[in-house]
Coordinates of C-alpha atoms in Angstrom, one line a residue:
M1 CA -122.4 -5.0 22.5
R2 CA -124.6 -8.5 21.5
Q3 CA -127.6 -7.4 23.3
W4 CA -127.5 -3.8 21.9
W5 CA -127.1 -5.6 18.4
L6 CA -129.7 -7.8 18.5
G7 CA -131.7 -4.8 20.1
L8 CA -131.7 -3.0 17.0
E9 CA -134.1 -3.2 14.2
Q10 CA -133.5 -5.3 11.1
R11 CA -133.8 -1.9 8.9
E12 CA -131.0 -0.2 11.6
R13 CA -128.6 -3.4 11.3
R14 CA -128.8 -2.8 7.5
T15 CA -128.0 0.9 7.3
L16 CA -125.3 0.2 9.9
I17 CA -123.7 -3.0 8.4
L18 CA -123.5 -0.3 4.5
G19 CA -122.2 2.5 6.8
V20 CA -119.4 0.2 8.3
S21 CA -118.6 -0.9 4.5
A22 CA -118.5 2.5 3.1
L23 CA -116.7 3.4 6.0
A24 CA -113.9 0.8 5.4
V25 CA -113.7 0.9 1.7
I26 CA -112.9 4.7 2.3
L27 CA -110.6 4.2 4.9
A28 CA -109.2 1.9 2.5
Y29 CA -108.8 4.2 -0.2
F30 CA -107.6 7.2 1.6
L31 CA -105.3 4.9 3.7
L32 CA -103.8 2.3 1.3
W33 CA -104.7 2.7 -2.0
R34 CA -103.9 6.5 -2.5
P35 CA -100.7 6.8 -0.8
A36 CA -99.3 3.6 -2.7
H37 CA -100.9 5.1 -6.0
L38 CA -99.4 8.7 -5.3
G39 CA -96.1 7.5 -4.7
A40 CA -95.6 4.8 -7.8
T41 CA -96.8 8.2 -9.8
R42 CA -93.8 10.3 -7.7
A43 CA -92.0 7.4 -8.4
A44 CA -92.5 6.5 -12.0
T45 CA -92.0 10.5 -12.7
K46 CA -88.7 10.7 -11.1
L47 CA -87.4 7.6 -13.0
R48 CA -88.2 9.5 -15.7
Q49 CA -86.3 12.6 -15.4
E50 CA -83.0 10.4 -14.1
E51 CA -83.2 8.5 -17.2
A52 CA -83.2 12.2 -19.4
L53 CA -80.4 13.4 -17.2
L54 CA -78.4 10.0 -17.8
T55 CA -79.1 10.1 -21.5
W56 CA -78.0 13.6 -21.7
M57 CA -74.9 12.4 -19.4
Q58 CA -74.1 10.1 -21.5
R59 CA -74.4 12.0 -24.6
S60 CA -72.1 14.7 -23.0
A61 CA -69.4 12.3 -22.2
A62 CA -69.5 11.4 -25.8
E63 CA -68.9 15.0 -26.9
A64 CA -66.4 15.9 -24.4
R65 CA -64.6 12.2 -25.7
Q66 CA -65.0 13.0 -29.1
L67 CA -63.4 17.0 -28.7
Q68 CA -60.6 15.7 -26.3
Q69 CA -59.6 13.4 -29.4
S70 CA -60.1 16.1 -32.2
G71 CA -57.7 18.4 -30.6
G72 CA -60.9 21.1 -29.7
G73 CA -62.9 21.4 -27.0
S74 CA -61.7 24.2 -24.3
S75 CA -58.9 25.8 -26.1
A76 CA -60.3 28.7 -27.6
T77 CA -57.4 31.3 -27.2
N78 CA -57.5 31.5 -31.5
G79 CA -53.3 30.8 -31.4
Q80 CA -53.3 33.9 -28.8
S81 CA -50.6 33.7 -26.0
L82 CA -52.6 33.1 -22.4
F83 CA -51.2 36.8 -21.3
A84 CA -53.0 38.1 -24.1
V85 CA -55.8 36.2 -23.5
A86 CA -56.1 37.0 -19.6
D87 CA -55.3 40.6 -20.3
Q88 CA -57.4 41.3 -23.3
S89 CA -60.6 39.5 -21.5
A90 CA -60.1 41.3 -18.2
R91 CA -60.1 45.0 -19.9
T92 CA -63.6 43.5 -22.0
A93 CA -65.2 42.4 -18.8
G94 CA -64.7 45.8 -17.5
L95 CA -61.6 45.6 -15.3
A96 CA -59.4 47.7 -16.8
D97 CA -59.0 50.0 -13.8
A98 CA -58.6 47.4 -11.6
I99 CA -55.5 45.7 -12.9
R100 CA -52.3 46.4 -11.3
R101 CA -50.2 43.9 -12.9
V102 CA -50.3 41.0 -15.7
E103 CA -47.1 38.7 -16.2
P104 CA -47.0 35.3 -17.8
S105 CA -45.4 32.6 -15.0
G106 CA -44.2 29.9 -16.9
A107 CA -45.4 28.5 -20.7
D108 CA -49.0 27.5 -19.3
H109 CA -49.5 30.2 -16.0
V110 CA -50.1 33.9 -15.6
R111 CA -50.3 36.0 -12.4
I112 CA -52.9 38.3 -12.5
S113 CA -53.1 41.2 -9.5
L114 CA -56.1 43.3 -9.0
Q115 CA -57.1 46.4 -7.0
D116 CA -60.6 47.4 -6.2
A117 CA -62.4 45.4 -8.6
A118 CA -66.1 44.6 -8.6
F119 CA -66.4 40.9 -7.2
D120 CA -69.4 40.3 -9.1
R121 CA -67.0 41.6 -12.3
V122 CA -63.9 39.5 -11.4
V123 CA -66.3 36.2 -10.7
T124 CA -67.8 36.8 -14.5
W125 CA -64.5 37.3 -16.1
L126 CA -63.3 34.1 -14.3
G127 CA -66.7 32.2 -15.6
G128 CA -66.0 33.3 -18.4
L129 CA -62.3 33.0 -19.7
S130 CA -63.4 29.0 -17.9
A131 CA -66.3 28.7 -20.2
K132 CA -64.9 30.3 -23.2
Q133 CA -61.4 29.9 -23.8
G134 CA -60.6 27.1 -20.9
V135 CA -58.3 28.9 -18.8
A136 CA -58.8 27.6 -15.1
V137 CA -58.1 29.0 -11.7
D138 CA -55.0 27.7 -10.2
A139 CA -54.8 30.2 -7.3
A140 CA -56.5 32.7 -5.8
T141 CA -56.5 35.3 -3.0
I142 CA -59.1 37.1 -2.9
R143 CA -59.4 39.7 0.1
Q144 CA -61.9 42.8 0.5
G145 CA -61.3 46.0 -1.1
K146 CA -61.8 49.4 0.2
A147 CA -65.4 49.7 -0.5
P148 CA -68.6 47.2 -0.1
G149 CA -68.5 44.7 -2.5
K150 CA -64.5 45.6 -4.2
V151 CA -62.0 42.8 -3.4
N152 CA -58.1 42.9 -3.9
A153 CA -57.3 39.7 -5.6
Q154 CA -54.2 37.7 -7.2
L155 CA -54.9 35.3 -9.6
V156 CA -52.9 32.4 -10.9
L157 CA -54.7 31.2 -14.5
K158 CA -53.8 28.1 -16.2
G159 CA -53.8 27.7 -19.6
P160 CA -56.1 25.5 -21.3
A161 CA -55.1 21.9 -22.2
Q162 CA -53.5 21.2 -25.3

């Protein structure tokens, strides 16, 4: 190798040294600096997203505590009984034909039986009850109905915490 090097002309040696130096710089850029820089940029972006999420969670927790202390919150039944809220909201959700039975079960529970109800409507109705009135599903038995997308459901709903 040394003989080969010494056998090159001065101009060829200089060209090789410059080429190897340029190759070393390019390799250092693409193998070391660029991946580290991209990783740092991604980490900084992720940190900003996590900080924004933390800020939102802290604000939401403070708002929830305030609503809980003020007696507000999810109890949006407007003085209606849970029985009335459940029955009326099910009918509004388009489940009137599927309702077989609605009966109170204690002070803050209601049992509802649905037959051949559209699954999507049941899920949307339960989601709305939870979000708007604070009513939760305490127990549920859901079985496939006669037609695709239809279900038979026995639900126990629990009223909002007072």
